[in-house]
Short mmCIF file of C-alpha atoms in Angstrom, two decimals:
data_model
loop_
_atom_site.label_atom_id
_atom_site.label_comp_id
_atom_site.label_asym_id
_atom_site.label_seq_id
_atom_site.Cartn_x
_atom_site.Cartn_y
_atom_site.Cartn_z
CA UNK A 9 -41.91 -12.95 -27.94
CA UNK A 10 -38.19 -13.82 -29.17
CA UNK A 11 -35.14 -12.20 -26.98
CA UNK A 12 -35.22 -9.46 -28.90
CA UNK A 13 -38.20 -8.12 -28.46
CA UNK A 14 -37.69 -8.01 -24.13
CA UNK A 15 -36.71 -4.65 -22.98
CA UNK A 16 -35.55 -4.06 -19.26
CA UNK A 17 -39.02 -3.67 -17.54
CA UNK A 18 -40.45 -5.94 -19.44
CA UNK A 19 -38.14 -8.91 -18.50
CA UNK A 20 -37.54 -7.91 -14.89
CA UNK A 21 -41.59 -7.76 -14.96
CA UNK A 22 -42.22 -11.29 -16.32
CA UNK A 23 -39.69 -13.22 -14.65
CA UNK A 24 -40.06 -11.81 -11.25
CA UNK A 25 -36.61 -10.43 -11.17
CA UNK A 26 -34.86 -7.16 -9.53
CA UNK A 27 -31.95 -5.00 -10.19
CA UNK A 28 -29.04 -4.23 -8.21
CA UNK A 29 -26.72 -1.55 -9.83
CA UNK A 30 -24.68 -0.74 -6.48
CA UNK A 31 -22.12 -3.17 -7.05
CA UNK A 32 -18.55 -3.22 -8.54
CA UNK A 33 -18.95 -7.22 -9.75
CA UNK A 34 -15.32 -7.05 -10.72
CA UNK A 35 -13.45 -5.58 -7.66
CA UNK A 36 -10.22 -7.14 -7.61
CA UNK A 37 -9.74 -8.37 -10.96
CA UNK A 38 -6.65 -9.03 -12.42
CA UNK A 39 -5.97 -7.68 -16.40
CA UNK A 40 -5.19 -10.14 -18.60
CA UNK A 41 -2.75 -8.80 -21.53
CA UNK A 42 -4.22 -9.42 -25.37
CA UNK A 43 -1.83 -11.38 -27.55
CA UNK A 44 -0.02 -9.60 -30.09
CA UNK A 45 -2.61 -10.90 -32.59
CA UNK A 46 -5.26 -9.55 -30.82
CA UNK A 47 -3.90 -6.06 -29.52
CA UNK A 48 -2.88 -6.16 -33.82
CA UNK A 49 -6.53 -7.12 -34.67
CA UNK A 50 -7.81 -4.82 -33.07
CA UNK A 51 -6.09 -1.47 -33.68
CA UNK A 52 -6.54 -2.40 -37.55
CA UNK A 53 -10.19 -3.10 -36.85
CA UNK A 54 -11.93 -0.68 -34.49
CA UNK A 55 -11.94 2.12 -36.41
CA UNK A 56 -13.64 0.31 -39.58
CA UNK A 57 -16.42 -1.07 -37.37
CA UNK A 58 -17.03 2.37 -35.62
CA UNK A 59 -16.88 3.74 -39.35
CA UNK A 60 -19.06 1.13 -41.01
CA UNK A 61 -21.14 1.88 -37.29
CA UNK A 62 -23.51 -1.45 -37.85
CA UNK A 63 -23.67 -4.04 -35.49
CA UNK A 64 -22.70 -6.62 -37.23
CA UNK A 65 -19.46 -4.94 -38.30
CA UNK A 66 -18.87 -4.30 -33.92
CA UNK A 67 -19.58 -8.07 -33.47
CA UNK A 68 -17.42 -9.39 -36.15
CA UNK A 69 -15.00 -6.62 -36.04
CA UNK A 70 -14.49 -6.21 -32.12
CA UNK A 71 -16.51 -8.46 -30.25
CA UNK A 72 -16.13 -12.02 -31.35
CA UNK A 73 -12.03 -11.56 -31.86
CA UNK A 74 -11.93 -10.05 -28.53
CA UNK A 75 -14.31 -13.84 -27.14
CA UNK A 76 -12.34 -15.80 -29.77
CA UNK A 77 -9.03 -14.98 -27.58
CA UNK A 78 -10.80 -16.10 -24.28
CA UNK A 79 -12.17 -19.25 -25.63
CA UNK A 80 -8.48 -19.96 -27.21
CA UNK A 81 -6.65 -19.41 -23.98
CA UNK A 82 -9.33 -21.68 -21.94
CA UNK A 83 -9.74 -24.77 -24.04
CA UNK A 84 -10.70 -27.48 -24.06
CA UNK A 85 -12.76 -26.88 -20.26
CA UNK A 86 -15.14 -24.19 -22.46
CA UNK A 87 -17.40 -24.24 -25.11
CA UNK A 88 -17.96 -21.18 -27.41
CA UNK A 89 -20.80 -20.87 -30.03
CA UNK A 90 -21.87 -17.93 -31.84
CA UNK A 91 -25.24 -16.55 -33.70
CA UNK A 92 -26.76 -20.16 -32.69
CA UNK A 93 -30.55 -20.80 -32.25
CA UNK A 94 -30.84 -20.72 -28.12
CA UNK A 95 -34.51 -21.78 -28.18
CA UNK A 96 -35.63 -23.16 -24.82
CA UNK A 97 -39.32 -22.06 -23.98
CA UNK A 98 -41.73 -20.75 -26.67
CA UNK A 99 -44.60 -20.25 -24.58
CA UNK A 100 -42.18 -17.74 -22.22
CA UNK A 101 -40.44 -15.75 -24.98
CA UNK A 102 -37.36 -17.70 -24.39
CA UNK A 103 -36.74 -17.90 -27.87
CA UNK A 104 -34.11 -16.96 -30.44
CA UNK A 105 -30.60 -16.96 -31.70
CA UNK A 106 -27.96 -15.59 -29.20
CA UNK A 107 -25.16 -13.32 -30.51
CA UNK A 108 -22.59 -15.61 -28.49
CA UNK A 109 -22.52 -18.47 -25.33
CA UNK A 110 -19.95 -20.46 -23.60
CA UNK A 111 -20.67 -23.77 -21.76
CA UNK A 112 -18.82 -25.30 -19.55
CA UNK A 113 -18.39 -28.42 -21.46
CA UNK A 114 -15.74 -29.80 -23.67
CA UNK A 115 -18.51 -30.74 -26.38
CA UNK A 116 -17.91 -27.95 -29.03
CA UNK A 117 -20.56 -29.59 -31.84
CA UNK A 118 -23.47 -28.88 -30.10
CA UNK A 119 -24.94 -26.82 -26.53
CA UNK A 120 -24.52 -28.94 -23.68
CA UNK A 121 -25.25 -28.05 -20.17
CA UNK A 122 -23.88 -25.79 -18.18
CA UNK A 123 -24.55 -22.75 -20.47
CA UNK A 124 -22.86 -20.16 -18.17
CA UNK A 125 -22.63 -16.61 -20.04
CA UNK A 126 -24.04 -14.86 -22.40
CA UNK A 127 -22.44 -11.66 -24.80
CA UNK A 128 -24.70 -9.69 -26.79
CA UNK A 129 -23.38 -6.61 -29.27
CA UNK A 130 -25.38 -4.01 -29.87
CA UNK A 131 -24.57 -0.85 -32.39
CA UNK A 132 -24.17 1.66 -30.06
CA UNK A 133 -26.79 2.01 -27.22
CA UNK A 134 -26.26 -0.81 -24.59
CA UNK A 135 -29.51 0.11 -22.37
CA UNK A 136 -31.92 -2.03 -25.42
CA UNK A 137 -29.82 -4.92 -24.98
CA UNK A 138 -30.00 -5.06 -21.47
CA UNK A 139 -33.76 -6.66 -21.15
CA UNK A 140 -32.96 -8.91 -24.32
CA UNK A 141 -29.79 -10.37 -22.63
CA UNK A 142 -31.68 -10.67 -19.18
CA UNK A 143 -33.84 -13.07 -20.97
CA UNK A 144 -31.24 -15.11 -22.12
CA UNK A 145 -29.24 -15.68 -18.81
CA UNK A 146 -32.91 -16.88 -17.49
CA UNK A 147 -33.12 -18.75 -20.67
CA UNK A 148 -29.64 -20.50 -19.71
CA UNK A 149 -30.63 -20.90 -16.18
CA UNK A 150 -34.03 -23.10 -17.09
CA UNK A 151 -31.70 -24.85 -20.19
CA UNK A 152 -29.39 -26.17 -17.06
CA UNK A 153 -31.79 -26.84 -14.80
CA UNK A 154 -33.88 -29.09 -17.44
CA UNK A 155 -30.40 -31.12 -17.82
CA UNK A 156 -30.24 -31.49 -14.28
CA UNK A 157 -27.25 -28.96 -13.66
CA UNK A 158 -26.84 -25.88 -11.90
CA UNK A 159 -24.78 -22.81 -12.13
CA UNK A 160 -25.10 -20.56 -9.01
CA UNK A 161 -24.18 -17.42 -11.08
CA UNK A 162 -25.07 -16.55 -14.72
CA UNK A 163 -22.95 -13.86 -16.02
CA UNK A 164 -24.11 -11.87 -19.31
CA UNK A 165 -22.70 -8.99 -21.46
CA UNK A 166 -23.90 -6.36 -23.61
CA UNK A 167 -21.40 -4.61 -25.45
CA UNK A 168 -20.81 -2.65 -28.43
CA UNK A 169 -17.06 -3.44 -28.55
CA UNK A 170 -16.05 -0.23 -27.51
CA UNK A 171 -18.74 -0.59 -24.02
CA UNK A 172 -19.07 -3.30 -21.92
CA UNK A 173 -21.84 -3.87 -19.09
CA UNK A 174 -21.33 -6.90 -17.85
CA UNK A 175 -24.49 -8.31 -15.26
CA UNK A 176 -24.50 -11.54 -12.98
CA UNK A 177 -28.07 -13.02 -12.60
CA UNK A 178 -28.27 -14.46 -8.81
CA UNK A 179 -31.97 -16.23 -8.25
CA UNK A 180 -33.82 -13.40 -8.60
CA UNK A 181 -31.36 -10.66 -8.98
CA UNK A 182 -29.82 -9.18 -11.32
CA UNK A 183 -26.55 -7.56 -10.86
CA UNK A 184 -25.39 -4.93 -13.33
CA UNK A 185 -21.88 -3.93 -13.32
CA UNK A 186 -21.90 -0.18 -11.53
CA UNK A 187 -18.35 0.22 -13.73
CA UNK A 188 -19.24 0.38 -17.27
CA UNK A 189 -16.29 -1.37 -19.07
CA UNK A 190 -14.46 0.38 -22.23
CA UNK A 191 -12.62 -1.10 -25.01
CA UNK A 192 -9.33 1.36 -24.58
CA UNK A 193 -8.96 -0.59 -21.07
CA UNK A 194 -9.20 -3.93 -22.93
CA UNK A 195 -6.78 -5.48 -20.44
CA UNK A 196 -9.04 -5.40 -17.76
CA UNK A 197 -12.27 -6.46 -20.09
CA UNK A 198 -10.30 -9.36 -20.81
CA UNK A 199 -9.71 -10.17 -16.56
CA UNK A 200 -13.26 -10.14 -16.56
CA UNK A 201 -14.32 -12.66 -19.20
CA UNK A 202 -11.13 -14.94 -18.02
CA UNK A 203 -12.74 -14.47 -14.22
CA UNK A 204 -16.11 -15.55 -15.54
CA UNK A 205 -14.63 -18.54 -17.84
CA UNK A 206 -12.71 -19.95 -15.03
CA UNK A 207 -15.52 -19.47 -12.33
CA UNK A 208 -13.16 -17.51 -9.90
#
């Protein structure tokens, strides 16, 4: 079984994990404003992704201009990759390519530990993406442990461009976001991802 193929029960089922949806993960978080390149990117974009209404059009059209910004602002402490090959345990499903990752590593050729978030875009329904991104924060967890690092909390996203859910994988638990994030309050979106890039 790749990523894909996980929904919710299923990956909360196989890894041994619980949900917790009674928390605001992002309570005091402070908005970050876009750049004028971005806030111009995306008014001339969202409407032709919502129109095209694919998700690869969302991902290249929203999504990865809205990540490329975060990465930008926080080099060189981050790594960002996108549509790599995330393969770290066949025989567990832990398999496939990841819409998007950042490490906390200055190495930007290749994935090197710590792997600390993950962003998936979907088309329009988040709920599907929420078992197939579960599987990749565990994924990242197991990745970090085999190269002898840890990361006490794995943050992961799955977004359309215009949603956002963001969840935080504790040991066993998995936190998802009680606020659902939109893309007309892309201020705060952007607090959050600088939040999780910076580890505050």
């Amino acid at each position: 079984m790749a990523y894909s193929k996980f929904t919710l029960a299923q990956a909360l089922e196989t890894f041994g994990l619980i949900t917790d949806d009674t928390q605001d993960l992002f309570p005091a978080v402070e908005p970050v404003e876009p750049s004028e390149l971005l806030r111009a990117t995306l008014a001339q974009n969202t409407a032709t992704a919502r129109r095209i209404a694919t998700e690869k059009a969302r991902s290249e059209l929203i999504v990865a201009p809205i990540l490329m910004e975060v990465y930008q602002r926080n080099q060189p402490e981050i790594g960002f990759f996108s549509g790599v090959d995330f393969t770290v345990d066949d025989k567990q499903g832990l398999s496939g390519v990841c819409d998007f990752l950042f490490t906390r590593s200055r190495e930007h050729s290749v994935i090197v530990a710590p792997v600390f978030a993950v962003v998936e875009a979907k088309k329009e329904d988040l709920k599907p993406g929420l078992g197939q991104c579960i599987a990749e924060l565990v994924a990242a967890r197991l990745f970090n442990e085999r190269k002898g690092t840890t990361v006490p909390a794995l943050y992961g996203v799955v977004t359309t461009g215009t949603n956002w859910q963001f969840i935080k994988l504790v040991g066993q638990t998995v936190y998802l976001d009680r606020e659902e994030r939109y893309l007309n309050g892309a201020r705060q979106i952007l607090g959050i991802l600088f939040q999780i890039v910076r580890g505050s």
